[in-house]
CSV table of C-alpha atoms and ligand atoms in Angstrom, one decimal:
chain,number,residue,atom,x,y,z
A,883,UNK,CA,-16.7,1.0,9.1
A,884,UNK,CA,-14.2,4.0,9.9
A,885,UNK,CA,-12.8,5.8,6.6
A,886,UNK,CA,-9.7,6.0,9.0
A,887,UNK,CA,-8.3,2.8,10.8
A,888,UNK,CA,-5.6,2.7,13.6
A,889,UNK,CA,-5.8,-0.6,15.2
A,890,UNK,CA,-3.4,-0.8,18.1
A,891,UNK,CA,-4.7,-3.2,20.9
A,892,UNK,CA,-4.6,-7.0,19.4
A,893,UNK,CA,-8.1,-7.3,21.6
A,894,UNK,CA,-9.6,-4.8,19.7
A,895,UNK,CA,-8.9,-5.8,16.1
A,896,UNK,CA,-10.6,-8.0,13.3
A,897,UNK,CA,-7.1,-10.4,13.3
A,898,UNK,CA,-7.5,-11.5,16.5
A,899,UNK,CA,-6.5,-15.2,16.8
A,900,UNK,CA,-6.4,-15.1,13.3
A,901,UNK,CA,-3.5,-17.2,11.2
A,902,UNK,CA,-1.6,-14.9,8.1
A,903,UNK,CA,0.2,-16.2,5.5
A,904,UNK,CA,2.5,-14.3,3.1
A,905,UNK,CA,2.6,-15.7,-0.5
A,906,UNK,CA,6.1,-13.8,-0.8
A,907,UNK,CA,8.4,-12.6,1.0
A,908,UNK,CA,9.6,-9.6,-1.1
A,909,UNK,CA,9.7,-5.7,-0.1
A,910,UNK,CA,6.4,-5.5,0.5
A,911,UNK,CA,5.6,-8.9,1.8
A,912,UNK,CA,8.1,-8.0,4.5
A,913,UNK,CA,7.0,-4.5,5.2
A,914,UNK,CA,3.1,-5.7,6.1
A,915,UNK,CA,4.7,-8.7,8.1
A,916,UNK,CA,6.9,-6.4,10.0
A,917,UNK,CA,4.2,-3.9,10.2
A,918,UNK,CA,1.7,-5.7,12.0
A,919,UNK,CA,4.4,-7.6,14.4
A,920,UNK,CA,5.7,-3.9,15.1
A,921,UNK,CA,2.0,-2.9,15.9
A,922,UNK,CA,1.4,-6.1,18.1
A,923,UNK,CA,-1.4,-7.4,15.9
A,924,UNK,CA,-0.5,-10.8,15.5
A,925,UNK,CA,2.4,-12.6,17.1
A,926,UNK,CA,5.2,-14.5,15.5
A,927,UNK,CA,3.7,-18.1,15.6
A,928,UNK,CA,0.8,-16.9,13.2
A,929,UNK,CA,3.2,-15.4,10.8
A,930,UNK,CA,3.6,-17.6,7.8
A,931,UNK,CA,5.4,-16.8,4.9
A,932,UNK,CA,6.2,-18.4,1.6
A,933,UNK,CA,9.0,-17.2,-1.0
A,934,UNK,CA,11.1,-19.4,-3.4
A,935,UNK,CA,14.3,-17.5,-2.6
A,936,UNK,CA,15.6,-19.5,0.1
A,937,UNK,CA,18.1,-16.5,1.3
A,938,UNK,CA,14.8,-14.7,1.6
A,939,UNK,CA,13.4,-17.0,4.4
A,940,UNK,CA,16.1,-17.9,6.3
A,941,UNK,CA,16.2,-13.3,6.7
A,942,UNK,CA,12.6,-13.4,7.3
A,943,UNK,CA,13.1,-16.3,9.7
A,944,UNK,CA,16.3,-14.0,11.5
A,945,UNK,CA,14.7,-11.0,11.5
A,946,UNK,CA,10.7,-11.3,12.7
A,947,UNK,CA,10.8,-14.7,14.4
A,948,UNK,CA,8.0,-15.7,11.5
A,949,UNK,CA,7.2,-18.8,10.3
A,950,UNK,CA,8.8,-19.7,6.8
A,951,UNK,CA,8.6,-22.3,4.1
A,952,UNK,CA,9.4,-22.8,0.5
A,953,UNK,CA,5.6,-24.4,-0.4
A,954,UNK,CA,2.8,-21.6,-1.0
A,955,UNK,CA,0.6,-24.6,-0.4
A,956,UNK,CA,1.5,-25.0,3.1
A,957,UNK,CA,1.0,-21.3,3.8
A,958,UNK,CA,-2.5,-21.7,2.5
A,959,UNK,CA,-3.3,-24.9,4.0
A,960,UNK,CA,-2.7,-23.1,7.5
A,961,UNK,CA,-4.0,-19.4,7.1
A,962,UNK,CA,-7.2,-17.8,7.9
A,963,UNK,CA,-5.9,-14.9,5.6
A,964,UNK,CA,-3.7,-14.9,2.7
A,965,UNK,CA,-2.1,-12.0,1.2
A,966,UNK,CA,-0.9,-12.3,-2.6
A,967,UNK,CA,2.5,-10.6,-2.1
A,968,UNK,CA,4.4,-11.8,-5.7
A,969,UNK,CA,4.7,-10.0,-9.3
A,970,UNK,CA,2.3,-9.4,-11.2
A,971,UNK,CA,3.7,-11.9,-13.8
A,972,UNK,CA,4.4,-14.6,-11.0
A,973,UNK,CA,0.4,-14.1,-9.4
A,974,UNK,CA,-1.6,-16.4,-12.2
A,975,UNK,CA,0.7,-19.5,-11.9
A,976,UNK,CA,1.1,-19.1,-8.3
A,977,UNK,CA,-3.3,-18.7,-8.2
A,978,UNK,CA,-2.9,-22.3,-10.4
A,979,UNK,CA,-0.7,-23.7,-7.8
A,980,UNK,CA,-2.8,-22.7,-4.8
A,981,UNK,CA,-6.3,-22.5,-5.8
A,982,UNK,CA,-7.3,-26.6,-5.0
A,983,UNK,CA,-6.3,-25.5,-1.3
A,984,UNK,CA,-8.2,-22.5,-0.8
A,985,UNK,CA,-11.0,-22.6,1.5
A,986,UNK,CA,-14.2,-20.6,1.4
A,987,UNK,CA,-13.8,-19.4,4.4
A,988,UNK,CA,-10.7,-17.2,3.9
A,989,UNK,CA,-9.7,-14.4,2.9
A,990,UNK,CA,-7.5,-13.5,0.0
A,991,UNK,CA,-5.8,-10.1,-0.3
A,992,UNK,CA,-3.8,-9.0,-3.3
A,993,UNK,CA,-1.4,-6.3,-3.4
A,994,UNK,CA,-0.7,-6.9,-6.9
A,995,UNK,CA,-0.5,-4.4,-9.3
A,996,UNK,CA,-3.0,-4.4,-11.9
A,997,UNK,CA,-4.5,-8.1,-11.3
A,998,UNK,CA,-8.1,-7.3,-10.9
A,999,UNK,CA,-10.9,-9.0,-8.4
A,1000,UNK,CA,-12.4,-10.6,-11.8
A,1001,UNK,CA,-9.4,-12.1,-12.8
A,1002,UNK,CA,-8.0,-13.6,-9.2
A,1003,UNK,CA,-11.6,-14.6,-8.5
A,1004,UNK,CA,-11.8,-16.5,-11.7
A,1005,UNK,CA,-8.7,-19.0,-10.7
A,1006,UNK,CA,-10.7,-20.4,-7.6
A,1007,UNK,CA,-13.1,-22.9,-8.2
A,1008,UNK,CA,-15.3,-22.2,-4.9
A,1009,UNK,CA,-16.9,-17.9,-3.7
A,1010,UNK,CA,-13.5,-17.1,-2.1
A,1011,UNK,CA,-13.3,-13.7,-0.4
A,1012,UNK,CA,-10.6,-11.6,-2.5
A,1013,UNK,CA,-10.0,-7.6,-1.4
A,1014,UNK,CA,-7.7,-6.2,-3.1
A,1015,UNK,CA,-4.9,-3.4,-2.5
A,1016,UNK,CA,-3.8,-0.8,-4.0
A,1017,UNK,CA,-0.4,0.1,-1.7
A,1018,UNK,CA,2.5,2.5,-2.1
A,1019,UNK,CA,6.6,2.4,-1.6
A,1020,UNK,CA,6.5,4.4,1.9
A,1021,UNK,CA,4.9,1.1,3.4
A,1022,UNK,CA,7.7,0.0,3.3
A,1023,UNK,CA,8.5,2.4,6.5
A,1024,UNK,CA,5.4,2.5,8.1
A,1025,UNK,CA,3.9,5.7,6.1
A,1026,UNK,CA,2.1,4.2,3.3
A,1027,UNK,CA,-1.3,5.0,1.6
A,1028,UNK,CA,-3.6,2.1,0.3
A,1029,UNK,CA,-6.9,1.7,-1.4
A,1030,UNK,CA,-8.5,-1.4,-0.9
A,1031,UNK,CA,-11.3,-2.7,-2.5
A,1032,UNK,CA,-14.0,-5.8,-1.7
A,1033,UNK,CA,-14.8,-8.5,-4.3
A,1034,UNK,CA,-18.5,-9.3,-4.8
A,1035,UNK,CA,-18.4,-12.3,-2.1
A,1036,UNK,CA,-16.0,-10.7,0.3
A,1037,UNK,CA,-18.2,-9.1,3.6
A,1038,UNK,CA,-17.8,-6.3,6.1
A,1039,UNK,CA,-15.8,-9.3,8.2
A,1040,UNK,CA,-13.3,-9.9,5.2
A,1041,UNK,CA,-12.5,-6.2,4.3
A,1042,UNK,CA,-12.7,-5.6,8.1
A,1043,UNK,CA,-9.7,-8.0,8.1
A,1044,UNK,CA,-7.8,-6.2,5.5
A,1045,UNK,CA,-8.4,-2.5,6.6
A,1046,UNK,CA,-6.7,-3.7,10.1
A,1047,UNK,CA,-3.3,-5.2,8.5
A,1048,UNK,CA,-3.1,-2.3,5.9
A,1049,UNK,CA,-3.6,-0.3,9.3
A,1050,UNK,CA,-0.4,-1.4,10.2
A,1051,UNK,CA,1.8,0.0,6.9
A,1052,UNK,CA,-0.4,3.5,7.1
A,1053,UNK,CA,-3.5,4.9,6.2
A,1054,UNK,CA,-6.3,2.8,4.4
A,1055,UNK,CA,-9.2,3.8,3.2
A,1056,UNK,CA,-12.0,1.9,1.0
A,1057,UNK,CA,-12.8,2.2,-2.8
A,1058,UNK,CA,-15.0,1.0,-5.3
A,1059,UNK,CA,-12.6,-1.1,-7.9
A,1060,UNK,CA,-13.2,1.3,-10.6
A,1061,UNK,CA,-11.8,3.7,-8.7
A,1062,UNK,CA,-8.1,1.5,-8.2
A,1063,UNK,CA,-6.5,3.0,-11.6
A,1064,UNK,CA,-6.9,6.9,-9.8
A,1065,UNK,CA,-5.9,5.8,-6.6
A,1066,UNK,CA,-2.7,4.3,-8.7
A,1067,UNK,CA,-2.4,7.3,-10.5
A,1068,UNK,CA,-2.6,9.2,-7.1
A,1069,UNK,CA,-0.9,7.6,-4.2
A,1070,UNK,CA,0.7,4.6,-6.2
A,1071,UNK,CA,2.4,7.2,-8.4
A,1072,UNK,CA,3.0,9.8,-5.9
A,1073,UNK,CA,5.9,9.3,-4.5
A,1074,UNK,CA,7.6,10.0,-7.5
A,1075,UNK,CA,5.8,12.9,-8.2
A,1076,UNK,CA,6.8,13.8,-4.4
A,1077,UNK,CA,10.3,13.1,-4.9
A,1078,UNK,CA,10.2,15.0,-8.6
A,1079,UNK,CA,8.7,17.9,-6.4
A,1080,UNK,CA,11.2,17.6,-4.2
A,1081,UNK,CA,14.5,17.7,-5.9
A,1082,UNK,CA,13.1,20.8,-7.6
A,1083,UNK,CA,13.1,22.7,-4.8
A,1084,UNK,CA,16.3,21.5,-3.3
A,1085,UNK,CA,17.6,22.7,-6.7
A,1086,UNK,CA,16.1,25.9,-6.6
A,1087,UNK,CA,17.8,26.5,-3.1
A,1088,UNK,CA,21.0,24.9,-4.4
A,1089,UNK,CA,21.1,27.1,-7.1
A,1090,UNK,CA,20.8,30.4,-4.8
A,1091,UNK,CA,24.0,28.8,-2.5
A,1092,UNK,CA,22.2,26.9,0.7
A,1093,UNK,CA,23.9,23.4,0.5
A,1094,UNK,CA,22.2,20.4,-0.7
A,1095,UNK,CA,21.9,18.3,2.3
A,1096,UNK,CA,20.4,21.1,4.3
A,1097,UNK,CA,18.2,22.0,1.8
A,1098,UNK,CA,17.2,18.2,1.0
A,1099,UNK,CA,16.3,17.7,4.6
A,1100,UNK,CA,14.6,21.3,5.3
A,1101,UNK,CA,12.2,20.5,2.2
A,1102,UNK,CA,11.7,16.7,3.1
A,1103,UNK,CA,10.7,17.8,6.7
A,1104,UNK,CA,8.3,21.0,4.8
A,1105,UNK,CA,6.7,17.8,2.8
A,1106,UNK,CA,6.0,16.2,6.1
A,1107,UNK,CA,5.2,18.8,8.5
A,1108,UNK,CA,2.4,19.8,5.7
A,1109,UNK,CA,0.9,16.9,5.3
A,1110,UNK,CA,1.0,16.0,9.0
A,1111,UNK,CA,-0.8,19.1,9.4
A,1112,UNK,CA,-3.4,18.5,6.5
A,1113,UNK,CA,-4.2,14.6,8.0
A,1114,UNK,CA,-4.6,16.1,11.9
A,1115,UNK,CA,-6.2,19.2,12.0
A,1116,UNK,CA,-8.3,18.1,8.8
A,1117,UNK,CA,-8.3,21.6,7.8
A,1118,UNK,CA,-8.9,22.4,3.7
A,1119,UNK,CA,-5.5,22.5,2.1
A,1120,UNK,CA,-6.7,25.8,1.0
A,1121,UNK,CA,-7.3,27.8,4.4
A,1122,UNK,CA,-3.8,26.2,5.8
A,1123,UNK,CA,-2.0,27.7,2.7
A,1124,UNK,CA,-4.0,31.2,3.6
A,1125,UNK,CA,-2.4,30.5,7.4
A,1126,UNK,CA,1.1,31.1,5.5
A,1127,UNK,CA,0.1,33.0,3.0
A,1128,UNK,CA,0.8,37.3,4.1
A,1129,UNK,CA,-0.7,40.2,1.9
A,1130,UNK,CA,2.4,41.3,-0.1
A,1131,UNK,CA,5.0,38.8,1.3
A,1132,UNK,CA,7.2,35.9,0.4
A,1133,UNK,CA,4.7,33.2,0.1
A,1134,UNK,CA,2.2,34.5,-2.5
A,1135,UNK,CA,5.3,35.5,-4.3
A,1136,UNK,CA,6.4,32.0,-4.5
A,1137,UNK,CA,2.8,30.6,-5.3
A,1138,UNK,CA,2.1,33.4,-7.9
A,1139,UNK,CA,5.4,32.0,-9.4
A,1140,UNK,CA,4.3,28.1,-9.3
A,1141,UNK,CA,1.0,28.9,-10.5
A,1142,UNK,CA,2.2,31.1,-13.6
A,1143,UNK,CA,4.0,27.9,-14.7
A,1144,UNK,CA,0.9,25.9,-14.6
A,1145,UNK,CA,1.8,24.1,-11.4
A,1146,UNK,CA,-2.1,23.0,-10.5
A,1147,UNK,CA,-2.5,22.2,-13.8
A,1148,UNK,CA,0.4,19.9,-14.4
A,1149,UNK,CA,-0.2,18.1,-11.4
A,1150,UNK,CA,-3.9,17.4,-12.6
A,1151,UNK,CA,-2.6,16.4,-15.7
A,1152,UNK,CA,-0.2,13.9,-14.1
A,1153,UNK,CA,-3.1,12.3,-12.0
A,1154,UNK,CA,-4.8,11.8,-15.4
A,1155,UNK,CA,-1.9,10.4,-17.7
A,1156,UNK,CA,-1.0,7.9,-14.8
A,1157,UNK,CA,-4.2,6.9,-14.4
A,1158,UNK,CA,-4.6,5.9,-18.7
A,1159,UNK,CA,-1.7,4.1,-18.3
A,1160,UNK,CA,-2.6,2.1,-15.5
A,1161,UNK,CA,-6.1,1.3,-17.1
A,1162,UNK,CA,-4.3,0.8,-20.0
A,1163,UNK,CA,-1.8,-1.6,-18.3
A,1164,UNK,CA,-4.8,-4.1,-16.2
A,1165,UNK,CA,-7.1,-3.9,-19.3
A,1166,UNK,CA,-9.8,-1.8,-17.4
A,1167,UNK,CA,-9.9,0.7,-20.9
B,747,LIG,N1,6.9,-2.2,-3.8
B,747,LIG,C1,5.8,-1.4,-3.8
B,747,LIG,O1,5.8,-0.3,-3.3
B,747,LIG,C2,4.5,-1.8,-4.4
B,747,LIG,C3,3.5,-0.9,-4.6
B,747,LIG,C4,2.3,-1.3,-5.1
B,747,LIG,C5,2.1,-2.6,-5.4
B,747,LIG,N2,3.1,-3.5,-5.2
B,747,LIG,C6,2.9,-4.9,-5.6
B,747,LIG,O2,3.3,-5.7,-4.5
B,747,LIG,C7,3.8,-7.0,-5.1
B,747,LIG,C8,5.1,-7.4,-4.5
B,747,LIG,O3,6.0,-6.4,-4.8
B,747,LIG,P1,7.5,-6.4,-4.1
B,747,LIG,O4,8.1,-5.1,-4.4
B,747,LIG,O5,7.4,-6.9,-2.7
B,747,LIG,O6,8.2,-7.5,-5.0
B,747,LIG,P2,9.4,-8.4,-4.6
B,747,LIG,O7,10.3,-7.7,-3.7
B,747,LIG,O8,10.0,-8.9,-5.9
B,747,LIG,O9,8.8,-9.6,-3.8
B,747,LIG,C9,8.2,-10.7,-4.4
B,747,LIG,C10,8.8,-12.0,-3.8
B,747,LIG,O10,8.1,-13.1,-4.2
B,747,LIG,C11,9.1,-14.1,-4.6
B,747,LIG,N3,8.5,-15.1,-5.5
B,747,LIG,C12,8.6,-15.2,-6.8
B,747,LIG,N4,7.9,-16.2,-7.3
B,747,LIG,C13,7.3,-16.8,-6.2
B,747,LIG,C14,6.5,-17.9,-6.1
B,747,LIG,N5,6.1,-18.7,-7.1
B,747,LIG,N6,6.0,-18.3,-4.8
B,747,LIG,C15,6.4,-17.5,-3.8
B,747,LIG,N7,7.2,-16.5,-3.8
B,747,LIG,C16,7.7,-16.1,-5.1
B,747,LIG,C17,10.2,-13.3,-5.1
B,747,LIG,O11,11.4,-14.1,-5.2
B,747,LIG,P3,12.5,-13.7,-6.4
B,747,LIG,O12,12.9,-12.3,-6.1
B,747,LIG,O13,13.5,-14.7,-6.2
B,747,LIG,O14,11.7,-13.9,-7.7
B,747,LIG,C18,10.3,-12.2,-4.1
B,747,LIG,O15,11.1,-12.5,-3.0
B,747,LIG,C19,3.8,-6.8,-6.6
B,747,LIG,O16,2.8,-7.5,-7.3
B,747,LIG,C20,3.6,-5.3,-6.8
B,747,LIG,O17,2.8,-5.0,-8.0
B,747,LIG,C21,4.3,-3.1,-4.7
């Protein structure tokens, strides 16, 4: 199985002639529906989503073309996969409601925060396949980073299945389940620590007179163009900061300044306090 995966022809992926239903049609329910319509994956007809806000369907139905319903049951009765798109606090009644349908022979993904394998598995009666997700906000434009993980009766074929439709909100890579509550505390919680990273510089330009918006978009663009660079030439972080970085110049007076405050430090620290809270949060501690 690639680390990577960038399906793009429907011939060559796992979800050919494959039925998906959406158990919610939320912000992320839409952003994986729209993502793998926009990447040709699957077509319209074998889109299904289910929501109980009825404004929510009739936009779904507008916007993608998808089929929509009000019953979770219905959605269930004609997917191959299923992906678990609700709350957190809305996923164990909606498992209740659902379970009797579920066939063996799916495959259930959960985005949910926090809901482990364990728990989801333990609502179905029969071995379902569960995989779950660990996703991020920039999905929601096509730029996201997930984790996904395999429940001990889903197979290559059913995590094969959800590595292609995560393929088409971003990057995707595998992880044991242990390893969910870093990935959270990682790329679940990063773009807030991206955003946090990135007002501060737009401040620190501000406060030396460039104007905001030009500094907000200069930065943004930095963000990007450096990690663009990090996920394409696969080069260590470390040898493309030495690229930038000239004997007695600007750069190493600005990292000399970042690492006198602790910078590395802090942001190791962050990784870690995120990660207690979300073990604390799904009961994994
Ligand atoms: N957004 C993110 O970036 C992100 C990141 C990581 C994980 N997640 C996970 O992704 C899941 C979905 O998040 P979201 O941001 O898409 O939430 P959301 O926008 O609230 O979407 C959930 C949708 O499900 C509907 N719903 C509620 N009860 C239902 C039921 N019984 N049957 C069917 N549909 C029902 C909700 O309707 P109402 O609004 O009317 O209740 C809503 O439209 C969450 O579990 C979250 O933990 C999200």
């Amino acid at each position: 199985m690639d680390a990577l995966i960038n399906y793009t022809e429907e011939q060559s992926t796992p979800l050919k002639g494959q039925v998906i239903g959406c158990l919610g049609g939320g912000a992320m329910g839409e952003a994986l529906v729209a993502g793998l319509l926009r990447e040709g994956l699957v077509k319209p007809a074998a889109l299904y989503v289910s929501d109980i806000n009825p404004d929510r369907l009739e936009y779904l139905r507008n916007k993608l073309g998808v089929n929509v319903t009000a019953a979770n049951i219905d959605v269930v009765k004609a997917a191959d996969i299923v992906i678990l798109a609700v709350k957190p606090q809305v996923l164990f009644p909606l498992l209740e409601e659902i379970s009797p349908t579920a066939r063996v022979e799916q495959t259930f993904i959960s985005i949910v925060a926090g809901a482990t394998i364990e728990q989801i598995q333990s609502c179905f009666k029969d071995r379902v396949s569960v995989v779950r997700v660990m996703p991020n906000t920039p999905c929601l434009v096509g730029a996201g980073a997930c984790a996904v993980s395999a429940g001990k009766y889903a197979g290559d074929e059913n995590m094969e299945k959800a590595l292609a439709i995560l393929a088409a909100v971003g990057k995707v890579l595998p992880v044991p389940e242990a390893m969910l509550d870093v990935v959270t505390g990682l790329s679940g919680s990063g773009p807030a620590y991206m955003y946090l990273l990135l007002e501060g510089f737009v401040d620190g330009a501000v406060r030396l007179g460039l104007p905001r918006d030009t500094a907000r978009i200069l930065i943004a663009q930095t963000m990007a163009g450096a990690a663009k660079m990090v996920l394409e030439t696969g080069e260590h972080p470390g040898k493309l900061k030495d690229m930038v970085t000239t004997p007695g110049g600007t750069t190493i007076a600005g990292l000399f300044a970042l690492e006198e405050g602790g910078a590395r430090a802090l942001m190791m620290k962050a990784v870690a306090a995120a990660t207690a809270r979300s073990r604390e949060m799904s009961g994994t501690k």
